[in-house]
Amino acid sequence: MLSLKHLQDTKLSSLALLDTAYIIVLLPLMLILKIPMLLFSFMVLLLLFFKKTPADKYLILFVFLMGVLALYLSLYGLFSFRGLSRLKLFLELLVYVLIIVVSMQRLTREINFYLLLSPMLFLALSLFFFHSILMLSYVIVEIFFLLWLLLAQRMDGDMIESFRAGMVMFMYSLPWVVVLFIFFPRISFDHADYGFKGENIQRMGHDGTMFLDSKALLVPSDRIVMEVGFDKEIPSSDKLYFRGSMLYVDKKDHWEPLPSYIKRENRTDDPIEGETVDYKVTLYPTQKHWIYLLDMPVRAVNDSEMDRDLISTVEKPIKSPLHYAARSALSPTLHDNLDQVTLDASTHFDPTRNPRTYQEAQKIKKRFEDPEKRASALVKFFQKQSLTYSLKPKALDINNTADSFLFDQRLGYCVHFASSFVTMARMSGIPSRIVTGYRADKANSLKNYLPVKERDAHAWAELYLDGHWVRFETTSTASSIDVESAQLLGTNTREKNKTFMESANLYLMYVKYQVETWILYYSHIRQLQLIQYAKDNPRFVLLFVLSLLALVLITFSITVYFRRPRCTHKILCIIEPLVKKLKKEGYIREKNETMHQYFLRYMKDHPDNSALKEVDRYYEAISYGGDTSAAALKQLKRVVKKSVSP
Amino acid sequence: MNYTIASEFTVLIDAIESHLVGKKETIALSLATFFAGGHLLLEDIPGVGKTTLAKHLSQVLGLDFGRIQFTSDMLPSDILGVNYYNQKEGAFIFKKGPIFTSFLLADEINRSMPKTQSALLQAMEEGSISIDGTLHALPMPFFVIGTQNPHEEAGTFPLPTSQLDRFMCSFGIGYPDRDSEREILKGERGHSSTLSDSLLTPQKIEGYMKQASEVTLSETLLDFLQEIIAYTRESGLFEYGLSTRGALSLTAMAKSWAMLQGRTYATADDLQAVTSVVCSHRLQFKEGPTTAKRIHHEIFTHVRSDI
């Protein structure tokens, strides 16, 4: 409010108001401007700053030419519009043209219709470029500012009065906005690529191929791949396996899923047992078909298909954030009557490769008849090899990847562990396969909110034992982790308490997620859900009505606050506390009473109130005697304070 | 009314009050009118002390007192004076009329013909008279107390509003209150036969007049004043609003009233105190009687002084 007090005496000219509006709306757009256009804008700013007189037509022509040049340079090489997929380019072009036109108009130093309208156009255009909660907040602020400036222009630049009027208008609209937001019939667009749909930066995701050569580079990035909101408590970390793709085929330098032409039998039984957990996922664009579900998903989510291995895919690559609700049973095993195709695929290995691994596998195969014992022998063998977890392994021998990893390099991460383990398991006669996906860490969660980051990408093995596919966390067989990787993974910090910044960041993400879930992605489905929920829970309805009433009350009080008689008179402001005190004591100033008479009336009943007498004296001297010096005002403030204190 | 007269003026008021018992406020307002450089119209029935007030006021102020009893056959020359031919000197000589005095009591002013009235009123406005093309300055200060009987109508020529405007203030004296009247009846006080002592010198009077004109009017007070003026003009309650001369009178009276209280600035209270006496003969309600009290009430319940 301090700055508002300064504003009180400020009256801005219409041009200044307009410039403010432009600064507000152009600020976010500056982020998308290309360098030539930025330079052009800067040039116009300089012109406006140094040339105080209206520009003549030659200057305008010059600015126009420069603008066209900047436009050409900015969009050079991009002039190939193909359909609406290039909508953004069109919009960018529109922004540039608008900037040129506005610059030309503004240099004439006249206010016209175009200049008044353009801030709104910029505001609308900026909506197409930014898709984040931050921008939503900024737009709300922008709208308020534009409203304020519009009112200020109407009110001859009286900033404080127009602020109050704008605030009142804003406040009045608030309950309606909330009610309309919740109940207004919604139209859901399936694939609207613009608007506030969240960030659209592409995530890596899994592409169904797992490389073992130099392409295999794990980026411990903090970019969020998906955000998961659990209906109840988050399960422990050892259960947070998100199933992505299923890899069967060893192609020397990489692993692949089964080719799509291979037809496998459908499941006939319900493979899921155990307690279930419900959760909602926001999956960010991966440009891939896979969607990620907790092991083991109970059923396919909407618009997706789930195959025999409980791997879910959608028809089109995911290009905008995808939201789905899912249910999973937290089981590390999956019941399956192995069909011939799957059996063949999960036992196949190339006997010409990895001779050393094959030798060891044969030893185990001979020693243990029972597949389960074989499997634990495999784990023991891996543990004995003193393998080191490292994010920067040396290159493997592509022809003998398992040999190279297990006996020579002994350095690697989940990909190396899982692929070698599966290779060796197959060699020892156990059907096995690789699952890729994400393994999240509960330590990074807040309440029921779990962000899954790119660094959580993971691969593990599934071995077919006793009619079930059993998950094996192959990476845990590593006997050490190299220092660098530990740092990169943040293992050290994870063991200790999270730093303040980490917690704060997590908390911000949580808030953002909640806002996005309930505001940005509030769809007709959620609307129906909400109405259904309200039908089942009368208490919720009551709570809702009460909070709405509270909102109305808050709105009302804020409105009253902003519409209260304004204390404009410097001296009246100072004695306001005293007048309030007298009012409290039942002395209300009559309409035809002067302040002096009012004080006298009070003093008649309280003759010993000497402080009030002093106030009266100073008040008159300042108010009528014209002694408005700072010292006098200070003195008045002092005696008022004295008179108010009990 | 809340006011405290400064001690240097209480002396004057007390001196007059000993002859006009219980009328301190009236006396103070008369003094204020005098120091504001205006003229006073006393409107009241005979026998309440109009002449007493005038006489003793002039005595206390130390001014020479003149009195004209207005009648219906009076001519302007009876007031202003005439040019007569002096045969001895062979030239026209101006014989000053009774108006050539510092303190004039114009008794029952509405009894004379409009022509005679206007002769007086012009002199009051301009402070000089012209006879046969010669300008004769009136003495300074020149103060007129006009009186008229509001209830008597037979054989009177009521002053038009434009003429009334020349008087700065107008009020009545009214009956004394019970206690004061008892004192008068007992014969303890209020003998008008003895004269007051002169308490002021012309220099002092001039000084006070200057002092009154130099009283500060703050911007906030001027705002309030202008709102009052606007109200009289725009509310539609009155036949016509306050004239600019009326507004000037209001400020002059407020200043003078402030000076009487020993202040160098005027306050909203001062304005409230003098508004009805300045306005009561200038404003006329469209409906109902016009009284000072009603004017005060109407104006100040509608024009709010925030300060």
PDB file of N, CA and C in Angstrom, chain A residues 93 205 296 597:
ATOM      1  N   LEU A  93       4.118 -14.684 -36.945  1.00  0.00           N
ATOM      2  CA  LEU A  93       4.105 -13.673 -38.002  1.00  0.00           C
ATOM      3  C   LEU A  93       3.150 -12.551 -37.636  1.00  0.00           C
ATOM      4  N   GLY A 205      11.220 -40.439 -22.761  1.00  0.00           N
ATOM      5  CA  GLY A 205      10.387 -41.632 -22.750  1.00  0.00           C
ATOM      6  C   GLY A 205      11.170 -42.825 -23.253  1.00  0.00           C
ATOM      7  N   MET A 296       1.264 -54.224 -11.007  1.00  0.00           N
ATOM      8  CA  MET A 296       0.787 -54.662 -12.307  1.00  0.00           C
ATOM      9  C   MET A 296      -0.563 -54.026 -12.568  1.00  0.00           C
ATOM     10  N   GLN A 597     -16.478  21.867  16.745  1.00  0.00           N
ATOM     11  CA  GLN A 597     -17.705  21.709  17.529  1.00  0.00           C
ATOM     12  C   GLN A 597     -17.836  20.295  18.050  1.00  0.00           C
TER      13      GLN A 597
END
